[in-house]
Amino acid sequence: MQDPSSNGLYLARPCQYLTARDLARCNPDFWLDRRYAPEVVAAIDQSINEGKRRSGAQTVTLVGYSGGGALAVLVAARRNDVRRI
């Protein structure tokens, strides 16, 4: 929230920050054993693409903490537009 840039895209890992009702419909495998699965990395990658499309950004900076940091590195490995992690 302290970032002064005009564009920001905040993404959560699967099943994170959900209401109890939505969490009940979430496949627990993607929260526990498959949190870094190829389909999770691909979904985050697609979300970043959509965010870039909507904002007109040319490059991205990925920021993550703990599991989000691991996903940031996995996503960065498949992209050529990551300015920094």
Short mmCIF file of N, CA and C in Angstrom, two decimals:
data_model
loop_
_atom_site.label_atom_id
_atom_site.label_comp_id
_atom_site.label_asym_id
_atom_site.label_seq_id
_atom_site.Cartn_x
_atom_site.Cartn_y
_atom_site.Cartn_z
N MET A 1 0.82 -1.20 0.00
CA MET A 1 0.00 0.00 0.00
C MET A 1 0.87 1.26 0.00
N GLN A 2 2.11 1.13 0.36
CA GLN A 2 3.01 2.28 0.38
C GLN A 2 3.61 2.56 -0.99
N ASP A 3 3.41 1.68 -1.95
CA ASP A 3 3.99 1.82 -3.29
C ASP A 3 3.41 3.05 -3.98
N PRO A 4 4.24 3.99 -4.41
CA PRO A 4 3.74 5.20 -5.03
C PRO A 4 3.34 5.04 -6.50
N SER A 5 3.61 3.89 -7.10
CA SER A 5 3.28 3.73 -8.51
C SER A 5 1.77 3.73 -8.72
N SER A 6 1.37 4.07 -9.93
CA SER A 6 -0.06 4.22 -10.20
C SER A 6 -0.77 2.89 -10.46
N ASN A 7 -0.04 1.86 -10.83
CA ASN A 7 -0.65 0.57 -11.12
C ASN A 7 -0.21 -0.47 -10.11
N GLY A 8 -1.14 -1.27 -9.68
CA GLY A 8 -0.84 -2.37 -8.78
C GLY A 8 -1.86 -3.46 -8.97
N LEU A 9 -1.41 -4.69 -8.96
CA LEU A 9 -2.29 -5.84 -9.09
C LEU A 9 -1.97 -6.75 -7.91
N TYR A 10 -2.94 -6.95 -7.06
CA TYR A 10 -2.75 -7.77 -5.88
C TYR A 10 -3.42 -9.12 -6.10
N LEU A 11 -2.63 -10.18 -6.06
CA LEU A 11 -3.12 -11.53 -6.28
C LEU A 11 -2.89 -12.36 -5.02
N ALA A 12 -3.79 -13.27 -4.77
CA ALA A 12 -3.65 -14.18 -3.63
C ALA A 12 -3.48 -15.61 -4.13
N ARG A 13 -2.90 -16.42 -3.29
CA ARG A 13 -2.81 -17.85 -3.61
C ARG A 13 -4.22 -18.43 -3.61
N PRO A 14 -4.39 -19.58 -4.26
CA PRO A 14 -5.72 -20.21 -4.26
C PRO A 14 -6.23 -20.42 -2.83
N CYS A 15 -7.47 -20.12 -2.65
CA CYS A 15 -8.19 -20.33 -1.38
C CYS A 15 -7.80 -19.34 -0.28
N GLN A 16 -7.01 -18.35 -0.60
CA GLN A 16 -6.59 -17.38 0.41
C GLN A 16 -7.52 -16.18 0.38
N TYR A 17 -7.81 -15.63 1.53
CA TYR A 17 -8.64 -14.43 1.69
C TYR A 17 -10.07 -14.64 1.19
N LEU A 18 -10.62 -15.80 1.42
CA LEU A 18 -12.00 -16.09 1.01
C LEU A 18 -12.94 -16.03 2.20
N THR A 19 -14.19 -15.79 1.90
CA THR A 19 -15.21 -15.89 2.94
C THR A 19 -15.38 -17.36 3.29
N ALA A 20 -15.97 -17.64 4.41
CA ALA A 20 -16.19 -19.04 4.81
C ALA A 20 -17.00 -19.79 3.76
N ARG A 21 -17.97 -19.13 3.18
CA ARG A 21 -18.81 -19.77 2.15
C ARG A 21 -17.98 -20.14 0.91
N ASP A 22 -17.16 -19.20 0.44
CA ASP A 22 -16.33 -19.47 -0.72
C ASP A 22 -15.24 -20.49 -0.41
N LEU A 23 -14.70 -20.43 0.78
CA LEU A 23 -13.66 -21.38 1.18
C LEU A 23 -14.19 -22.81 1.19
N ALA A 24 -15.45 -22.99 1.53
CA ALA A 24 -16.06 -24.32 1.54
C ALA A 24 -16.09 -24.92 0.14
N ARG A 25 -16.10 -24.08 -0.89
CA ARG A 25 -16.13 -24.57 -2.27
C ARG A 25 -14.73 -24.71 -2.86
N CYS A 26 -13.73 -24.32 -2.12
CA CYS A 26 -12.36 -24.35 -2.62
C CYS A 26 -11.76 -25.73 -2.42
N ASN A 27 -11.12 -26.23 -3.45
CA ASN A 27 -10.46 -27.54 -3.37
C ASN A 27 -9.26 -27.43 -2.43
N PRO A 28 -9.26 -28.13 -1.30
CA PRO A 28 -8.17 -28.00 -0.33
C PRO A 28 -6.82 -28.44 -0.87
N ASP A 29 -6.80 -29.25 -1.92
CA ASP A 29 -5.52 -29.65 -2.51
C ASP A 29 -4.71 -28.44 -2.96
N PHE A 30 -5.39 -27.42 -3.47
CA PHE A 30 -4.68 -26.24 -3.96
C PHE A 30 -4.26 -25.31 -2.84
N TRP A 31 -4.73 -25.54 -1.65
CA TRP A 31 -4.29 -24.78 -0.49
C TRP A 31 -3.15 -25.52 0.21
N LEU A 32 -3.17 -26.83 0.13
CA LEU A 32 -2.20 -27.63 0.88
C LEU A 32 -1.13 -28.23 -0.03
N ASP A 33 -1.42 -29.33 -0.67
CA ASP A 33 -0.42 -30.11 -1.40
C ASP A 33 -0.08 -29.58 -2.79
N ARG A 34 -0.97 -28.83 -3.41
CA ARG A 34 -0.74 -28.41 -4.79
C ARG A 34 -0.66 -26.88 -4.93
N ARG A 35 -0.23 -26.24 -3.88
CA ARG A 35 -0.21 -24.77 -3.90
C ARG A 35 0.76 -24.20 -4.92
N TYR A 36 1.75 -24.98 -5.35
CA TYR A 36 2.70 -24.53 -6.37
C TYR A 36 2.56 -25.34 -7.66
N ALA A 37 1.43 -25.95 -7.86
CA ALA A 37 1.18 -26.80 -9.03
C ALA A 37 1.25 -25.97 -10.32
N PRO A 38 1.59 -26.62 -11.42
CA PRO A 38 1.67 -25.90 -12.69
C PRO A 38 0.41 -25.11 -13.03
N GLU A 39 -0.75 -25.64 -12.71
CA GLU A 39 -1.98 -24.92 -13.03
C GLU A 39 -2.17 -23.67 -12.16
N VAL A 40 -1.62 -23.68 -10.96
CA VAL A 40 -1.67 -22.49 -10.11
C VAL A 40 -0.74 -21.42 -10.68
N VAL A 41 0.47 -21.82 -11.04
CA VAL A 41 1.42 -20.88 -11.64
C VAL A 41 0.86 -20.31 -12.93
N ALA A 42 0.23 -21.17 -13.74
CA ALA A 42 -0.36 -20.71 -15.01
C ALA A 42 -1.50 -19.72 -14.76
N ALA A 43 -2.31 -19.96 -13.75
CA ALA A 43 -3.42 -19.06 -13.45
C ALA A 43 -2.91 -17.68 -13.02
N ILE A 44 -1.86 -17.66 -12.22
CA ILE A 44 -1.28 -16.38 -11.79
C ILE A 44 -0.65 -15.68 -12.99
N ASP A 45 0.02 -16.43 -13.83
CA ASP A 45 0.62 -15.90 -15.05
C ASP A 45 -0.45 -15.24 -15.92
N GLN A 46 -1.57 -15.91 -16.10
CA GLN A 46 -2.67 -15.36 -16.90
C GLN A 46 -3.24 -14.09 -16.26
N SER A 47 -3.35 -14.09 -14.95
CA SER A 47 -3.85 -12.90 -14.26
C SER A 47 -2.93 -11.72 -14.44
N ILE A 48 -1.64 -11.96 -14.42
CA ILE A 48 -0.67 -10.88 -14.67
C ILE A 48 -0.81 -10.38 -16.10
N ASN A 49 -0.96 -11.28 -17.05
CA ASN A 49 -1.17 -10.87 -18.45
C ASN A 49 -2.39 -9.97 -18.57
N GLU A 50 -3.48 -10.34 -17.92
CA GLU A 50 -4.70 -9.54 -17.98
C GLU A 50 -4.50 -8.18 -17.31
N GLY A 51 -3.79 -8.17 -16.18
CA GLY A 51 -3.49 -6.91 -15.52
C GLY A 51 -2.65 -5.99 -16.39
N LYS A 52 -1.67 -6.57 -17.06
CA LYS A 52 -0.84 -5.78 -17.98
C LYS A 52 -1.68 -5.25 -19.13
N ARG A 53 -2.55 -6.07 -19.67
CA ARG A 53 -3.40 -5.64 -20.78
C ARG A 53 -4.27 -4.46 -20.36
N ARG A 54 -4.88 -4.57 -19.21
CA ARG A 54 -5.79 -3.51 -18.73
C ARG A 54 -5.06 -2.21 -18.40
N SER A 55 -3.85 -2.33 -17.89
CA SER A 55 -3.12 -1.13 -17.44
C SER A 55 -2.20 -0.56 -18.51
N GLY A 56 -1.87 -1.36 -19.51
CA GLY A 56 -0.93 -0.90 -20.53
C GLY A 56 0.52 -1.02 -20.09
N ALA A 57 0.78 -1.71 -19.00
CA ALA A 57 2.15 -1.87 -18.50
C ALA A 57 2.98 -2.71 -19.47
N GLN A 58 4.26 -2.41 -19.54
CA GLN A 58 5.18 -3.17 -20.38
C GLN A 58 5.99 -4.19 -19.57
N THR A 59 6.27 -3.85 -18.31
CA THR A 59 7.03 -4.74 -17.43
C THR A 59 6.30 -4.85 -16.11
N VAL A 60 6.72 -5.83 -15.32
CA VAL A 60 6.11 -6.03 -14.01
C VAL A 60 7.19 -6.22 -12.95
N THR A 61 6.85 -5.85 -11.75
CA THR A 61 7.65 -6.15 -10.56
C THR A 61 6.79 -7.08 -9.72
N LEU A 62 7.34 -8.21 -9.34
CA LEU A 62 6.61 -9.18 -8.54
C LEU A 62 7.08 -9.10 -7.09
N VAL A 63 6.12 -9.04 -6.20
CA VAL A 63 6.40 -8.98 -4.77
C VAL A 63 5.60 -10.09 -4.12
N GLY A 64 6.24 -10.87 -3.29
CA GLY A 64 5.53 -11.94 -2.59
C GLY A 64 6.18 -12.23 -1.26
N TYR A 65 5.40 -12.80 -0.38
CA TYR A 65 5.89 -13.16 0.95
C TYR A 65 5.56 -14.62 1.18
N SER A 66 6.51 -15.38 1.67
CA SER A 66 6.32 -16.79 2.00
C SER A 66 5.87 -17.54 0.75
N GLY A 67 4.72 -18.18 0.79
CA GLY A 67 4.24 -18.93 -0.37
C GLY A 67 4.04 -18.05 -1.59
N GLY A 68 3.64 -16.80 -1.37
CA GLY A 68 3.50 -15.86 -2.47
C GLY A 68 4.84 -15.53 -3.10
N GLY A 69 5.89 -15.51 -2.30
CA GLY A 69 7.23 -15.29 -2.83
C GLY A 69 7.69 -16.45 -3.69
N ALA A 70 7.38 -17.66 -3.26
CA ALA A 70 7.72 -18.84 -4.06
C ALA A 70 6.98 -18.79 -5.39
N LEU A 71 5.71 -18.43 -5.37
CA LEU A 71 4.94 -18.32 -6.61
C LEU A 71 5.48 -17.21 -7.50
N ALA A 72 5.92 -16.10 -6.92
CA ALA A 72 6.50 -15.01 -7.71
C ALA A 72 7.72 -15.50 -8.48
N VAL A 73 8.57 -16.28 -7.84
CA VAL A 73 9.77 -16.81 -8.51
C VAL A 73 9.37 -17.80 -9.60
N LEU A 74 8.42 -18.66 -9.32
CA LEU A 74 7.98 -19.63 -10.32
C LEU A 74 7.36 -18.94 -11.53
N VAL A 75 6.59 -17.90 -11.30
CA VAL A 75 5.98 -17.16 -12.41
C VAL A 75 7.07 -16.41 -13.18
N ALA A 76 7.99 -15.78 -12.48
CA ALA A 76 9.05 -15.01 -13.14
C ALA A 76 9.89 -15.89 -14.07
N ALA A 77 10.07 -17.14 -13.70
CA ALA A 77 10.89 -18.05 -14.50
C ALA A 77 10.29 -18.30 -15.88
N ARG A 78 9.00 -18.06 -16.04
CA ARG A 78 8.37 -18.33 -17.34
C ARG A 78 8.06 -17.06 -18.12
N ARG A 79 8.44 -15.92 -17.60
CA ARG A 79 8.12 -14.65 -18.25
C ARG A 79 9.41 -13.92 -18.67
N ASN A 80 9.30 -13.02 -19.64
CA ASN A 80 10.46 -12.20 -20.01
C ASN A 80 10.20 -10.71 -19.76
N ASP A 81 9.15 -10.40 -19.00
CA ASP A 81 8.80 -9.02 -18.74
C ASP A 81 8.88 -8.65 -17.25
N VAL A 82 9.51 -9.50 -16.47
CA VAL A 82 9.65 -9.23 -15.04
C VAL A 82 10.89 -8.36 -14.83
N ARG A 83 10.66 -7.15 -14.34
CA ARG A 83 11.75 -6.20 -14.12
C ARG A 83 12.53 -6.55 -12.88
N ARG A 84 11.82 -6.98 -11.85
CA ARG A 84 12.47 -7.38 -10.60
C ARG A 84 11.49 -8.17 -9.74
N ILE A 85 12.08 -8.89 -8.80
CA ILE A 85 11.28 -9.68 -7.86
C ILE A 85 11.59 -9.16 -6.47
#
